[in-house]
Short mmCIF file of C-alpha atoms in Angstrom, two decimals:
data_model
loop_
_atom_site.label_atom_id
_atom_site.label_comp_id
_atom_site.label_asym_id
_atom_site.label_seq_id
_atom_site.Cartn_x
_atom_site.Cartn_y
_atom_site.Cartn_z
CA MET A 1 4.16 2.58 25.56
CA THR A 2 2.48 5.92 25.40
CA ALA A 3 -0.87 7.03 25.57
CA GLU A 4 -0.65 8.55 22.38
CA ARG A 5 0.60 5.49 20.63
CA ALA A 6 -1.75 2.98 22.09
CA ASP A 7 -4.28 5.74 20.62
CA PHE A 8 -3.08 5.26 17.08
CA ALA A 9 -2.59 1.59 16.99
CA THR A 10 -6.10 1.05 18.17
CA SER A 11 -7.84 4.27 16.35
CA THR A 12 -10.51 3.99 13.47
CA ALA A 13 -9.93 7.38 12.35
CA PRO A 14 -9.63 6.42 8.49
CA ALA A 15 -5.71 8.34 7.94
CA ASP A 16 -4.85 6.25 11.28
CA VAL A 17 -5.62 3.06 9.54
CA VAL A 18 -4.29 4.10 5.91
CA ARG A 19 -1.29 4.80 8.16
CA ARG A 20 -0.80 1.90 10.20
CA GLN A 21 -0.99 0.05 6.55
CA TYR A 22 1.66 1.85 5.22
CA LEU A 23 4.15 1.67 8.16
CA ALA A 24 3.08 -2.11 8.23
CA SER A 25 4.10 -2.81 4.63
CA ALA A 26 7.51 -0.89 4.82
CA ALA A 27 8.18 -2.93 7.69
CA GLY A 28 7.25 -6.32 6.50
CA ASP A 29 4.75 -7.15 9.04
CA LEU A 30 2.06 -8.88 6.70
CA GLU A 31 0.12 -9.68 9.82
CA ALA A 32 -0.27 -6.05 10.83
CA LEU A 33 -0.86 -5.27 7.58
CA ARG A 34 -3.79 -8.07 6.61
CA THR A 35 -5.19 -6.03 10.39
CA THR A 36 -5.42 -2.74 8.65
CA LEU A 37 -8.25 -4.78 5.67
CA ALA A 38 -11.72 -5.77 5.68
CA PRO A 39 -12.94 -8.97 4.99
CA ASP A 40 -13.92 -8.11 1.94
CA VAL A 41 -11.53 -5.44 0.74
CA GLU A 42 -11.12 -4.85 -2.98
CA TRP A 43 -7.48 -4.10 -3.59
CA THR A 44 -7.09 -2.52 -7.62
CA GLU A 45 -3.21 -2.30 -8.71
CA MET A 46 -3.44 0.11 -11.75
CA ALA A 47 -3.85 -1.24 -15.53
CA GLY A 48 -0.07 -1.73 -16.69
CA PHE A 49 1.28 -2.02 -13.79
CA PRO A 50 3.38 -5.65 -12.97
CA LEU A 51 0.63 -6.76 -10.52
CA ALA A 52 -2.25 -5.15 -12.33
CA GLY A 53 -5.38 -6.65 -11.14
CA THR A 54 -8.22 -6.65 -8.70
CA TYR A 55 -7.45 -8.15 -5.60
CA ARG A 56 -10.10 -9.43 -2.78
CA THR A 57 -9.44 -10.99 1.09
CA PRO A 58 -6.38 -9.51 3.31
CA ASP A 59 -4.98 -13.01 2.21
CA GLY A 60 -5.02 -12.16 -1.36
CA VAL A 61 -3.78 -8.82 -1.53
CA THR A 62 -0.84 -9.88 0.46
CA ALA A 63 0.07 -13.18 -1.27
CA ASN A 64 -0.64 -11.48 -4.71
CA VAL A 65 0.89 -8.10 -4.16
CA MET A 66 3.17 -7.35 -1.25
CA GLU A 67 4.66 -10.96 -1.62
CA ARG A 68 5.09 -10.73 -4.95
CA LEU A 69 6.72 -7.24 -4.68
CA GLY A 70 9.30 -8.70 -2.36
CA GLN A 71 10.04 -11.53 -4.87
CA ASP A 72 10.88 -9.31 -7.55
CA TRP A 73 11.99 -5.90 -5.96
CA SER A 74 14.73 -5.13 -2.82
CA ASP A 75 13.83 -2.72 -0.63
CA TRP A 76 10.19 -1.62 -2.04
CA THR A 77 8.62 0.97 -0.32
CA ALA A 78 5.88 3.29 -0.31
CA HIS A 79 6.40 6.75 1.13
CA ASP A 80 3.47 8.22 1.90
CA ASP A 81 3.46 11.68 2.50
CA THR A 82 0.49 13.46 1.92
CA TYR A 83 -2.93 12.90 2.91
CA VAL A 84 -6.23 14.53 2.25
CA VAL A 85 -9.37 13.03 4.10
CA ASP A 86 -12.89 13.51 3.51
CA GLY A 87 -14.77 11.56 5.61
CA GLU A 88 -14.11 7.51 4.55
CA ASN A 89 -12.29 8.55 1.58
CA VAL A 90 -8.07 9.08 2.13
CA VAL A 91 -5.80 9.94 -0.77
CA VAL A 92 -2.28 9.75 -0.38
CA LEU A 93 0.29 11.01 -2.20
CA ALA A 94 3.14 8.97 -2.25
CA ARG A 95 6.51 7.56 -4.00
CA TYR A 96 7.94 4.14 -4.46
CA THR A 97 11.25 3.08 -4.16
CA ALA A 98 13.48 0.02 -4.74
CA VAL A 99 15.56 -1.71 -6.75
CA ASN A 100 14.73 -4.47 -9.46
CA LYS A 101 16.32 -7.62 -8.42
CA ALA A 102 16.39 -8.81 -12.15
CA THR A 103 18.10 -5.75 -13.68
CA GLY A 104 19.18 -4.09 -10.95
CA LYS A 105 17.91 -0.72 -11.92
CA PRO A 106 15.96 1.29 -9.07
CA ILE A 107 13.10 3.43 -9.48
CA ASP A 108 11.42 6.15 -7.97
CA VAL A 109 8.38 6.88 -9.15
CA ARG A 110 5.17 9.24 -7.81
CA VAL A 111 1.94 7.65 -6.80
CA ALA A 112 -1.03 8.02 -5.51
CA HIS A 113 -3.58 5.80 -3.35
CA ALA A 114 -7.09 5.88 -2.78
CA PHE A 115 -8.42 4.31 0.08
CA VAL A 116 -12.13 4.22 1.35
CA VAL A 117 -11.91 3.23 5.31
CA ARG A 118 -15.31 1.45 7.13
CA GLY A 119 -15.31 0.55 10.39
CA GLY A 120 -11.64 0.58 10.93
CA ARG A 121 -10.58 -1.55 8.15
CA ILE A 122 -9.64 -0.42 4.31
CA VAL A 123 -12.63 -1.60 2.35
CA ARG A 124 -11.23 -0.28 -1.08
CA PHE A 125 -7.86 0.69 -2.39
CA GLU A 126 -7.31 1.83 -6.12
CA GLN A 127 -3.35 3.20 -7.33
CA PHE A 128 -2.48 5.58 -9.59
CA VAL A 129 1.24 5.59 -10.84
CA ASP A 130 3.44 6.28 -14.01
CA THR A 131 3.95 2.57 -14.84
CA ALA A 132 6.23 2.96 -17.85
CA LYS A 133 8.98 3.87 -15.32
CA VAL A 134 8.31 0.45 -13.22
CA ARG A 135 8.04 -1.02 -16.55
CA ASP A 136 11.27 0.94 -17.64
CA ALA A 137 13.44 -0.52 -14.61
CA MET A 138 12.08 -4.03 -15.31
CA GLY A 139 13.63 -4.42 -18.57
#
């Protein structure tokens, strides 16, 4: 492992923590994902989204969001492409791609994620997405 890679793996910089969360999610590594979340994390999926609601604790987030996405969708991926960082606040412009297992319909939808990172952990997450496009693929 290079020094740069080791620094990224342990960095508490907000953008690095958020990036590690995306990498863990894409790899399906829920244990690594949980390590990016604060014990009292508040994770909000947008109203109208199939998993709408606010989830707390790292286990609550992975069980109610990541595991459920894997049950309903093939190859669910959040492609993070633009980061806007202001102190502990990180906004990521991204897109979701996946195929709904029940309908076979794909999605490719833009999304914005707002994170707050403190002490090297994500303490808050809020999702903004075109929920109609996601629901269309489900029905």
